[in-house]
Coordinates of C-alpha atoms in Angstrom, one line a residue:
Chain A
M104 CA 119.8 94.4 83.1
S105 CA 118.1 91.5 82.1
K106 CA 114.6 91.6 83.9
E107 CA 112.6 95.2 83.1
K108 CA 112.3 96.8 86.2
P109 CA 108.4 97.1 87.5
P110 CA 107.1 100.4 88.1
Y111 CA 108.1 102.1 91.7
I112 CA 105.8 101.9 94.4
L113 CA 107.7 104.1 97.1
L114 CA 110.1 105.8 95.2
R115 CA 108.1 106.9 92.3
H116 CA 109.6 110.3 91.9
R117 CA 112.4 108.0 89.7
D118 CA 109.7 107.2 87.3
I119 CA 107.5 110.6 87.5
P120 CA 109.4 113.6 87.4
D121 CA 108.2 116.6 89.7
L122 CA 106.1 114.3 91.7
D123 CA 106.8 116.6 94.7
N124 CA 104.8 119.1 92.9
L125 CA 101.1 118.8 94.0
E126 CA 99.3 119.1 90.5
V127 CA 101.7 116.4 89.3
Y128 CA 100.9 114.2 92.4
R129 CA 97.1 114.6 91.7
Q130 CA 97.4 114.1 88.1
N131 CA 99.1 110.6 89.3
G132 CA 96.0 109.8 91.2
G133 CA 97.4 111.7 94.4
F134 CA 94.6 112.0 97.3
K135 CA 92.4 109.7 95.4
A136 CA 92.8 107.2 98.5
F137 CA 92.3 109.9 101.1
E138 CA 89.2 111.3 99.6
K139 CA 88.0 107.8 99.2
V140 CA 88.3 106.7 102.8
V141 CA 86.7 109.9 104.1
T142 CA 83.6 110.0 101.9
Q143 CA 83.3 106.4 101.5
M144 CA 84.9 104.2 104.3
E145 CA 84.0 103.8 108.1
P146 CA 87.7 104.0 109.7
A147 CA 87.4 100.3 111.1
A148 CA 87.3 99.3 107.5
V149 CA 90.6 101.2 106.5
T150 CA 92.3 99.4 109.2
E151 CA 91.0 96.1 107.9
V152 CA 92.5 96.7 104.5
V153 CA 95.6 97.5 105.9
K154 CA 95.7 94.5 108.1
A155 CA 94.5 92.1 105.1
S156 CA 97.4 94.0 103.1
G157 CA 99.8 92.3 105.7
L158 CA 101.7 95.7 105.5
R159 CA 104.6 95.5 108.3
G160 CA 106.4 98.4 110.2
R161 CA 109.1 99.4 108.2
G162 CA 111.2 101.2 111.0
G163 CA 112.6 97.9 112.2
A164 CA 110.6 96.1 114.2
G165 CA 107.9 94.8 111.5
F166 CA 105.2 94.9 113.5
P167 CA 101.8 94.7 111.7
T168 CA 100.5 97.6 110.7
G169 CA 96.8 97.3 110.4
L170 CA 97.2 95.6 113.7
K171 CA 98.7 98.3 115.6
W172 CA 96.3 100.6 114.2
S173 CA 93.5 98.2 115.5
F174 CA 94.9 98.5 119.1
I175 CA 93.7 102.1 119.3
D176 CA 91.9 102.9 122.5
N177 CA 88.5 104.1 121.6
K178 CA 87.6 105.1 125.0
S179 CA 90.2 107.9 125.4
W180 CA 90.2 110.9 123.1
P181 CA 91.4 112.9 121.6
H182 CA 93.7 110.7 119.4
Y183 CA 97.3 111.6 117.9
V184 CA 99.2 110.4 115.0
V185 CA 103.0 110.7 114.5
A186 CA 105.2 109.8 112.2
N187 CA 108.7 108.7 112.8
A188 CA 111.1 110.4 110.6
D189 CA 113.8 110.3 112.9
E190 CA 115.8 108.2 110.7
S191 CA 119.2 107.9 112.4
E192 CA 120.3 104.5 112.4
P193 CA 123.9 104.5 110.6
G194 CA 123.3 102.9 107.2
T195 CA 119.8 103.9 106.7
F196 CA 118.8 106.8 104.4
K197 CA 115.2 105.9 102.9
D198 CA 113.0 107.9 104.6
R199 CA 114.9 111.4 103.7
E200 CA 114.6 110.2 100.0
I201 CA 110.9 109.3 100.3
M202 CA 110.2 112.9 101.8
E203 CA 112.2 114.6 99.3
G204 CA 111.2 112.9 96.3
N205 CA 107.8 111.8 97.1
P206 CA 106.6 113.9 100.0
Y207 CA 102.8 114.0 99.2
Q208 CA 102.6 110.1 99.3
F209 CA 104.2 109.9 102.5
L210 CA 101.8 112.7 103.6
E211 CA 98.7 111.3 102.2
G212 CA 99.7 108.0 104.3
V213 CA 99.6 110.2 107.4
A214 CA 96.2 111.5 106.5
I215 CA 94.8 108.1 105.8
C216 CA 96.1 106.8 108.9
A217 CA 95.0 109.8 111.1
Y218 CA 91.2 109.0 109.3
A219 CA 91.4 105.6 110.3
V220 CA 92.2 106.3 114.0
Q221 CA 89.8 109.6 113.8
A222 CA 93.0 111.8 114.7
N223 CA 92.4 115.5 113.9
V224 CA 96.1 116.3 114.7
A225 CA 99.1 114.5 113.2
Y226 CA 102.8 115.3 113.8
I227 CA 105.6 114.7 111.9
Y228 CA 108.6 114.0 113.9
L229 CA 111.9 114.6 112.1
R230 CA 115.6 114.6 113.0
G231 CA 116.8 117.9 113.6
E232 CA 119.5 117.6 110.6
F233 CA 116.5 117.3 108.4
W234 CA 115.9 120.9 108.6
N235 CA 115.7 122.0 105.2
L236 CA 113.1 118.7 104.9
A237 CA 110.9 120.3 107.6
A238 CA 111.0 123.3 105.8
S239 CA 109.9 122.0 102.5
L240 CA 107.3 119.8 104.3
D241 CA 105.7 123.0 106.0
Q242 CA 105.5 124.2 102.4
H243 CA 103.8 121.2 101.0
I244 CA 101.4 120.9 104.1
A245 CA 100.4 124.7 103.4
A246 CA 99.8 123.5 99.5
L247 CA 97.4 120.9 100.8
E248 CA 95.6 123.2 103.2
A249 CA 95.4 125.7 100.2
A250 CA 94.1 123.0 98.0
G251 CA 91.3 121.8 100.4
L252 CA 93.0 118.7 101.3
L253 CA 93.8 119.3 104.9
G254 CA 92.0 121.4 107.2
E255 CA 88.4 121.5 108.2
N256 CA 85.3 119.5 107.0
L257 CA 87.2 117.6 104.7
F258 CA 85.4 116.6 101.2
G259 CA 82.1 118.0 102.8
S260 CA 82.4 115.7 105.9
K261 CA 82.7 116.3 109.4
Y262 CA 86.2 115.0 109.4
S263 CA 89.3 117.7 110.0
L264 CA 92.9 116.9 110.0
R265 CA 96.0 119.2 110.8
L266 CA 99.7 118.1 110.4
Y267 CA 102.4 119.6 111.8
T268 CA 106.3 118.9 111.6
H269 CA 108.4 119.1 114.7
L270 CA 112.2 119.0 114.5
G271 CA 114.1 117.0 117.0
A272 CA 118.0 118.1 117.7
G273 CA 120.3 115.2 117.4
A274 CA 119.7 112.0 119.4
Y275 CA 119.4 108.8 118.1
I276 CA 117.3 107.5 120.7
C277 CA 114.2 109.5 119.5
G278 CA 113.7 107.1 116.9
E279 CA 112.6 104.8 119.6
E280 CA 109.0 105.5 119.7
T281 CA 108.2 106.3 123.4
A282 CA 111.3 108.8 123.7
L283 CA 110.2 110.4 120.5
L284 CA 107.0 111.0 122.4
E285 CA 108.7 112.3 125.1
S286 CA 110.8 114.4 123.1
L287 CA 107.8 115.9 121.4
E288 CA 106.4 116.6 124.8
G289 CA 109.2 119.2 125.4
K290 CA 111.2 116.5 127.5
L291 CA 114.5 114.7 127.5
G292 CA 114.3 112.1 124.9
Q293 CA 114.1 108.8 126.9
P294 CA 112.2 105.9 126.7
R295 CA 109.0 105.1 128.9
L296 CA 108.3 101.9 130.4
R297 CA 106.1 99.5 128.3
P298 CA 103.3 98.8 128.7
P299 CA 101.3 100.9 128.4
F300 CA 101.9 100.9 124.5
P301 CA 101.4 104.4 122.7
P302 CA 98.1 102.8 121.2
S303 CA 96.6 103.3 124.6
Y304 CA 98.8 105.8 126.1
G305 CA 100.8 108.0 123.9
L306 CA 101.2 111.7 123.2
Y307 CA 100.1 113.7 126.3
G308 CA 99.3 110.4 127.6
K309 CA 96.3 110.1 125.0
P310 CA 96.1 106.9 122.4
T311 CA 98.5 107.6 119.6
I312 CA 99.7 105.5 116.6
V313 CA 103.4 106.0 115.7
N314 CA 104.7 104.6 112.3
N315 CA 107.8 104.9 110.4
V316 CA 107.9 107.2 107.2
E317 CA 108.1 104.3 104.6
T318 CA 105.4 102.3 106.4
L319 CA 103.1 105.1 105.8
A320 CA 104.0 105.9 102.3
N321 CA 103.0 102.3 101.3
V322 CA 99.1 102.8 102.5
P323 CA 97.6 105.4 100.1
L324 CA 98.5 102.5 97.3
I325 CA 97.2 100.1 99.3
I326 CA 93.9 101.6 99.5
E327 CA 93.7 102.5 96.0
R328 CA 94.9 98.9 94.4
G329 CA 93.4 96.6 97.3
A330 CA 95.3 94.3 100.0
E331 CA 95.4 91.5 97.1
W332 CA 97.5 93.6 94.9
Y333 CA 99.9 94.6 98.0
R334 CA 100.0 90.8 98.7
S335 CA 101.0 89.9 95.3
M336 CA 104.4 91.0 95.9
G337 CA 107.0 90.1 98.3
T338 CA 106.5 86.7 100.4
E339 CA 103.5 85.4 102.3
K340 CA 104.7 86.7 106.0
S341 CA 106.6 89.7 104.6
P342 CA 104.2 91.1 101.9
G343 CA 105.1 94.2 99.5
V344 CA 108.5 95.7 98.6
K345 CA 110.9 97.3 100.9
I346 CA 113.4 100.3 100.3
F347 CA 116.9 98.6 101.1
S348 CA 119.5 101.1 101.9
L349 CA 123.0 99.6 100.6
S350 CA 125.9 101.1 101.7
G351 CA 129.6 100.3 102.7
C352 CA 131.9 98.5 100.5
V353 CA 130.2 98.6 97.3
N354 CA 130.3 99.7 93.9
K355 CA 126.8 101.5 93.8
P356 CA 125.4 102.4 97.2
G357 CA 122.1 103.6 97.3
N358 CA 118.4 102.9 98.1
Y359 CA 117.1 100.1 96.0
E360 CA 113.2 99.4 96.1
L361 CA 112.7 95.7 95.9
P362 CA 110.4 93.1 96.7
L363 CA 111.0 91.6 100.3
G364 CA 112.3 88.3 100.0
T365 CA 115.0 89.5 97.2
T366 CA 118.4 87.8 98.2
F367 CA 121.7 89.4 99.7
R368 CA 123.4 88.5 96.4
E369 CA 121.0 90.1 94.2
L370 CA 121.3 93.3 96.1
I371 CA 124.9 93.4 96.5
F372 CA 125.9 92.1 93.2
E373 CA 123.4 92.6 90.8
H374 CA 122.1 96.0 91.7
G375 CA 124.8 97.0 93.6
G376 CA 127.5 96.4 91.3
G377 CA 129.4 94.1 93.6
I378 CA 132.8 94.7 95.7
P379 CA 135.3 97.8 94.8
G380 CA 138.6 96.4 93.8
G381 CA 137.9 93.0 93.1
R382 CA 138.2 92.5 96.9
N383 CA 136.0 89.6 98.6
I384 CA 133.1 90.1 101.0
K385 CA 133.4 89.2 104.3
A386 CA 130.5 90.3 106.2
I387 CA 126.9 91.9 106.1
M388 CA 125.0 93.9 108.5
A389 CA 121.4 93.8 107.6
A390 CA 120.0 96.5 109.8
G391 CA 122.8 99.0 110.2
A392 CA 125.1 99.8 113.2
S393 CA 122.3 97.6 115.3
S394 CA 123.0 94.5 113.3
S395 CA 125.0 91.4 114.1
L396 CA 127.5 90.4 111.5
I397 CA 126.5 88.1 109.4
V398 CA 129.2 85.8 107.9
A399 CA 128.7 86.6 104.2
D400 CA 129.3 83.0 103.0
E401 CA 127.3 81.1 99.8
R402 CA 124.4 80.3 102.3
A403 CA 124.0 83.8 103.8
L404 CA 124.3 85.6 100.3
D405 CA 121.5 83.3 99.0
T406 CA 119.5 84.2 101.9
P407 CA 116.1 85.9 101.4
M408 CA 115.7 89.3 102.8
D409 CA 112.7 89.4 104.7
Y410 CA 111.6 89.3 108.2
E411 CA 111.6 85.6 108.8
S412 CA 114.5 84.6 106.4
V413 CA 117.3 86.6 108.0
P414 CA 117.0 85.2 111.4
S415 CA 118.7 81.9 109.8
V416 CA 122.0 83.6 109.4
G417 CA 121.7 84.9 113.0
A418 CA 120.7 88.6 112.4
Q419 CA 117.2 90.8 111.9
L420 CA 116.4 92.5 108.9
G421 CA 115.6 95.5 110.9
S422 CA 115.1 98.8 108.8
A423 CA 117.0 96.9 105.9
S424 CA 120.2 98.9 105.8
V425 CA 122.6 96.6 104.7
I426 CA 126.2 97.7 105.2
V427 CA 128.7 95.5 103.1
I428 CA 132.1 94.7 104.9
D429 CA 134.9 94.0 102.6
D430 CA 137.9 91.5 103.2
S431 CA 140.3 94.7 104.0
V432 CA 137.9 95.6 107.0
S433 CA 139.1 94.4 110.7
I434 CA 136.2 93.6 112.6
P435 CA 137.9 94.8 115.9
W436 CA 137.9 98.2 114.3
L437 CA 134.1 97.8 112.9
I438 CA 132.7 97.3 116.5
D439 CA 134.8 100.2 117.8
K440 CA 132.8 102.4 115.5
T441 CA 129.7 101.0 116.3
T442 CA 130.1 100.7 120.1
H443 CA 131.3 104.4 120.2
F444 CA 128.1 105.3 118.3
F445 CA 126.1 103.7 120.9
R446 CA 128.1 105.1 123.6
H447 CA 127.6 108.6 122.5
E448 CA 123.4 107.9 121.8
S449 CA 122.7 106.2 124.8
C450 CA 120.2 108.1 126.5
G451 CA 121.6 107.3 130.3
K452 CA 118.2 106.2 131.5
C453 CA 119.2 102.8 132.1
T454 CA 122.5 101.7 133.8
P455 CA 123.1 98.5 132.0
C456 CA 123.4 100.5 128.6
R457 CA 124.8 103.7 129.8
E458 CA 127.8 102.2 131.8
G459 CA 128.0 99.1 129.5
T460 CA 128.5 101.1 126.3
F461 CA 130.8 103.3 128.5
W462 CA 133.1 100.5 129.3
M463 CA 132.6 98.3 126.1
S464 CA 133.7 101.7 124.3
H465 CA 136.8 101.8 126.3
L466 CA 137.7 97.9 125.6
T467 CA 137.0 98.1 121.8
E468 CA 139.2 101.3 121.8
R469 CA 142.2 99.4 123.5
I470 CA 141.8 96.3 121.1
A471 CA 141.4 98.1 117.9
N472 CA 144.4 100.0 118.6
G473 CA 146.5 96.8 119.6
R474 CA 147.1 97.6 123.0
A475 CA 144.6 94.7 124.8
R476 CA 145.5 91.5 125.6
R477 CA 143.2 88.5 125.3
E478 CA 141.6 88.5 128.7
D479 CA 140.4 92.3 127.3
V480 CA 138.3 90.2 124.4
E481 CA 137.0 87.9 126.9
L482 CA 136.0 91.0 129.3
L483 CA 134.4 92.6 126.5
Y484 CA 132.2 89.4 125.8
D485 CA 131.5 89.5 129.2
V486 CA 130.3 93.2 129.5
A487 CA 128.4 92.9 126.2
S488 CA 126.5 89.6 127.9
Q489 CA 125.4 91.4 130.9
I490 CA 123.5 94.5 129.1
R491 CA 121.3 91.7 127.4
G492 CA 117.6 91.6 128.5
K493 CA 118.1 94.6 131.1
C494 CA 117.1 97.7 129.4
L495 CA 113.8 99.3 128.9
C496 CA 114.4 100.0 125.0
A497 CA 116.1 98.3 122.5
L498 CA 119.2 100.6 122.4
G499 CA 121.2 98.3 124.8
E500 CA 120.4 95.4 122.8
F501 CA 121.6 96.8 119.5
S502 CA 124.8 98.1 120.7
I503 CA 126.1 94.6 121.7
E504 CA 124.8 92.8 118.4
A505 CA 127.9 93.4 116.5
V506 CA 130.2 93.1 120.0
L507 CA 128.7 89.5 120.6
S508 CA 128.5 88.3 116.9
G509 CA 131.9 89.7 115.8
I510 CA 133.8 87.9 118.6
E511 CA 132.0 84.7 117.9
R512 CA 132.2 84.8 114.1
F513 CA 135.5 86.6 113.4
R514 CA 137.4 85.3 116.6
S515 CA 140.6 85.3 114.2
D516 CA 140.6 89.0 113.6
F517 CA 140.6 89.3 117.4
D518 CA 143.4 87.1 117.9
V519 CA 145.5 89.4 115.6
A520 CA 144.2 92.4 117.2
V521 CA 145.5 91.0 120.7
G522 CA 148.8 90.1 119.0
E523 CA 148.5 86.5 119.4
V524 CA 148.7 85.4 115.7
Q525 CA 151.5 87.9 115.4
T526 CA 153.3 86.6 118.5
A527 CA 152.9 83.3 116.7
A528 CA 154.5 84.8 113.9
H529 CA 157.3 86.0 115.5
V530 CA 157.7 82.9 117.5
E531 CA 158.2 81.3 114.3
Q532 CA 160.7 83.7 113.0
V533 CA 163.4 83.4 116.1
P534 CA 165.8 81.0 114.8
A535 CA 166.4 78.3 116.7
S536 CA 169.2 78.6 119.5
D537 CA 170.7 75.4 118.6
Chain B
M37 CA 114.7 139.7 123.9
L38 CA 113.7 136.9 121.7
A39 CA 109.7 137.3 122.2
E40 CA 109.8 140.8 120.6
K41 CA 112.0 140.0 117.8
Y42 CA 110.3 137.2 116.8
A43 CA 107.0 137.5 117.9
Q44 CA 105.1 136.0 115.1
E45 CA 107.5 133.0 114.4
I46 CA 107.2 132.4 118.1
Q47 CA 103.2 132.5 118.1
T48 CA 103.0 130.2 115.0
I49 CA 105.3 127.6 116.8
L50 CA 103.0 127.7 119.9
A51 CA 99.7 127.2 118.0
K52 CA 101.2 123.8 116.7
Y53 CA 100.4 122.3 120.3
P54 CA 97.6 122.1 122.5
P55 CA 97.2 125.3 124.6
D56 CA 97.7 123.0 127.9
Q57 CA 100.8 121.6 126.2
R58 CA 103.0 124.5 125.6
R59 CA 106.3 122.9 126.7
S60 CA 106.0 121.0 123.6
A61 CA 107.5 124.4 121.8
V62 CA 110.8 124.0 123.9
M63 CA 112.9 122.8 121.0
P64 CA 111.6 124.9 118.4
L65 CA 112.0 128.0 120.4
L66 CA 115.6 127.0 121.7
Y67 CA 116.3 126.8 117.5
I68 CA 115.2 130.5 117.2
A69 CA 117.6 131.5 120.1
Q70 CA 120.5 129.3 118.7
R71 CA 119.8 131.0 115.1
D72 CA 119.9 134.0 116.6
K73 CA 123.5 134.0 118.4
M74 CA 124.9 130.5 117.1
Y75 CA 124.9 129.2 120.8
V76 CA 121.9 129.5 123.3
N77 CA 122.8 131.7 126.5
R78 CA 121.2 131.8 129.9
E79 CA 119.1 134.7 129.4
D80 CA 117.5 133.0 126.4
M81 CA 116.7 129.9 128.3
A82 CA 115.2 132.0 131.0
E83 CA 113.1 133.8 128.4
I84 CA 112.0 130.6 127.0
A85 CA 111.1 129.0 130.5
E86 CA 109.2 131.9 131.0
I87 CA 107.3 131.6 127.7
L88 CA 106.6 128.2 128.3
G89 CA 105.8 128.0 132.2
I90 CA 108.8 125.9 133.0
T91 CA 111.7 126.3 134.9
P92 CA 115.1 127.6 133.3
T93 CA 116.8 124.3 134.8
E94 CA 114.1 122.3 132.8
V95 CA 115.2 124.2 129.7
A96 CA 118.7 124.0 130.4
S97 CA 118.3 120.1 130.7
I98 CA 116.9 120.0 127.1
V99 CA 120.0 122.0 125.7
G100 CA 122.6 119.5 127.6
F101 CA 120.8 116.3 126.5
Y102 CA 120.5 117.1 122.8
S103 CA 123.5 117.1 120.4
L104 CA 122.6 120.0 118.1
Y105 CA 122.2 122.8 120.7
Y106 CA 125.5 124.7 122.0
E107 CA 125.8 126.4 125.4
E108 CA 129.0 128.5 124.4
Q109 CA 130.2 130.1 121.3
K110 CA 132.8 128.3 118.8
G111 CA 132.9 129.0 115.0
K112 CA 130.4 130.8 113.1
Y113 CA 130.2 127.8 111.0
H114 CA 130.2 124.2 112.2
I115 CA 131.6 121.9 109.7
Q116 CA 130.1 118.4 111.3
V117 CA 131.8 115.3 109.4
C118 CA 129.8 112.1 109.4
T119 CA 132.5 109.6 110.6
D120 CA 130.1 106.7 111.4
L121 CA 130.8 102.8 110.1
P122 CA 129.2 103.2 106.6
C123 CA 130.8 107.0 105.8
A124 CA 133.9 105.4 107.7
L125 CA 134.0 102.5 105.0
R126 CA 134.2 105.3 102.1
G127 CA 137.2 107.2 103.7
A128 CA 135.2 109.8 105.9
E129 CA 137.8 109.6 108.6
R130 CA 140.5 110.2 106.5
F131 CA 138.9 112.9 104.8
M132 CA 138.4 114.7 108.3
Q133 CA 141.8 114.3 109.4
E134 CA 143.2 115.8 106.0
L135 CA 140.6 118.7 106.0
C136 CA 141.4 119.6 109.6
S137 CA 145.3 119.5 108.9
R138 CA 144.8 121.8 105.7
L139 CA 143.0 124.2 108.5
N140 CA 145.7 123.9 111.0
I141 CA 143.3 122.6 113.6
R142 CA 142.5 119.3 115.1
P143 CA 138.7 117.7 114.9
G144 CA 136.6 119.4 117.3
E145 CA 138.4 123.0 117.6
T146 CA 138.0 126.0 115.5
T147 CA 139.8 128.1 113.3
A148 CA 142.0 131.1 114.1
D149 CA 139.7 133.6 112.5
G150 CA 137.2 131.9 114.8
L151 CA 134.9 131.4 111.9
I152 CA 135.1 127.3 111.2
T153 CA 135.0 124.7 113.6
V154 CA 135.4 121.4 112.2
E155 CA 133.8 118.4 114.3
P156 CA 133.0 114.7 113.8
V157 CA 129.2 113.8 114.5
M158 CA 126.9 110.8 114.2
C159 CA 125.1 109.2 111.4
L160 CA 123.4 112.1 109.0
A161 CA 121.2 109.5 106.8
A162 CA 123.8 110.1 103.7
C163 CA 125.9 107.0 103.7
D164 CA 125.5 106.5 100.3
K165 CA 127.2 109.9 99.4
A166 CA 130.2 109.8 101.9
P167 CA 132.5 111.9 102.8
M168 CA 129.9 114.3 103.6
F169 CA 129.2 116.7 106.2
Q170 CA 126.5 119.4 107.2
V171 CA 127.4 122.9 107.8
Q172 CA 125.3 124.1 110.6
S173 CA 125.3 127.8 111.1
G174 CA 123.0 130.9 111.9
A175 CA 121.1 130.4 108.7
G176 CA 120.0 126.7 109.5
L177 CA 121.7 123.2 108.1
S178 CA 122.8 122.3 104.8
Y179 CA 124.2 119.0 103.5
H180 CA 127.3 118.5 101.4
E181 CA 127.6 115.3 99.8
N182 CA 130.2 113.1 97.7
Q183 CA 133.0 115.7 99.1
T184 CA 136.6 115.8 98.7
V185 CA 139.1 117.8 100.8
E186 CA 139.6 120.2 98.0
S187 CA 135.7 120.7 97.3
A188 CA 135.3 121.3 101.0
L189 CA 138.1 123.9 101.2
A190 CA 136.4 125.6 98.3
L191 CA 133.4 125.6 100.1
I192 CA 135.3 127.0 103.6
E193 CA 136.4 129.7 101.3
Q194 CA 133.1 130.5 100.2
L195 CA 131.8 130.9 103.8
R196 CA 134.7 132.9 104.6
S197 CA 134.2 135.4 101.9
D198 CA 130.3 135.4 102.9
A199 CA 131.4 136.1 106.5
T200 CA 133.8 138.8 105.4
R201 CA 131.4 140.7 103.4
K202 CA 128.8 140.7 105.9
R203 CA 130.9 142.2 108.5
G204 CA 131.9 144.5 106.2
R205 CA 128.2 145.5 105.6
D206 CA 127.5 145.5 109.5
S207 CA 130.4 147.9 110.0
H208 CA 128.7 150.7 107.9
V209 CA 125.6 150.5 109.5

């Protein structure tokens, strides 16, 4: 590679061997930031630093992290922090690598967040499939308690903190923060009506900050090196680095930590090694299965991947789970895959999502299997349009992104699927009768 | 009874949550029950309800809602293949079909010896290492990535011989 790779900020275990060992993590400055905030900083001052850094939520919504922390309701106690480690979006596999390779930086981020909002208990909600990961985090938490970095009267202060892991059991919807809180309370993982938002009414009805794993993993270095340092990377409105999970039709799938504002072209062709088999790129999904389909033309490839630029090509950055689609892929097949996913994962609370994903999946299956007519494509578009804006959480919205953009932007694939193109070809082949 | 067999583990779990929020422990306690038998039966649901002070129906609703809990006994080992979009783009559907046909079952079915169930599941956050699957068993969950049909069959043979050895040992007791 021509450019020298700057040191990793989140995936530091790729630079530093055995970073999942507490001693190694401390030798590399670990838990200095947590000690600094507990012994030298007012909680509100910590929130101010995070606010000044411009860090935005990495789970998908991109909400300013420090601003969220500042919303904590100080009239109601106790406070809680919940780390969202439910990573379930098809195409997303970054939080898992952070927690496996660099777990202490994530845990230190949880601890700093807890101090900033004065929570004495924080939960880490992991998807049920991360069974082994939860067991290893439990060991890391025990090591922190043994080292006096978690527990009572930390660093001689009055501040105390306990961390606990909690395993989900296979429900995508629990990545939505209010469904996650319901699940943590031992109930069905179904979203709550908002407002009130978790910083005023969260876990057990108490003020709660819910942040994604990657978001929290940024925090220790922001405290250690300062907001200005963080702002020196990325773009003005999307500062810092992001882990891009690259998957699909690409030579080198994997996690790539790059500054926000890196172009799709650089990610896919420079880092990802391009498309296998010399095929052409056809479409890009920037936010996993929840993404609309971006037509992968020259303009799209040159678009910077940050929160404000991706909408210019009709999509969202979301969790930056970039799925590459090559020209061998039929879009009706693709939306059949995503629609089945959302049908399975709809929690059933809101009728438009529960029934809509059910009917959409019937139609997409028929279209993908060549058993549909043109009217079915129109009906699918109509059903999808009726889900928009009618559900408590974003799952319903996510379920229609690929469907609507697929039909709008890749219409010819649907014409082939419903036999119109084949019919035309067939007609041409029929010898003239005279 | 779970309360006797796993007394200490249950106490550790309950201690994670505020004393007036015991219900939060329902999912971890269901995992204990499932680890014990590879599914959750009515008796265990009733016992968990009693431990937590909620109704058996509330516990059953959790088992029904979350996909990692089983209400009936299937295979001893569940081979759960991710066939979601990113994995499908890397051949996961073909992989699962071929694996099933080599085992003489269809997706969702259990092999004749009652040991192996192969089923498609939703995204497992390992999209860059497809084809991949997790094995869910009484021992917990483990990931197996960058798989071929041959490597999966070798693993299944290993699981079968483990099960046979264990059965042999149990019969001596």
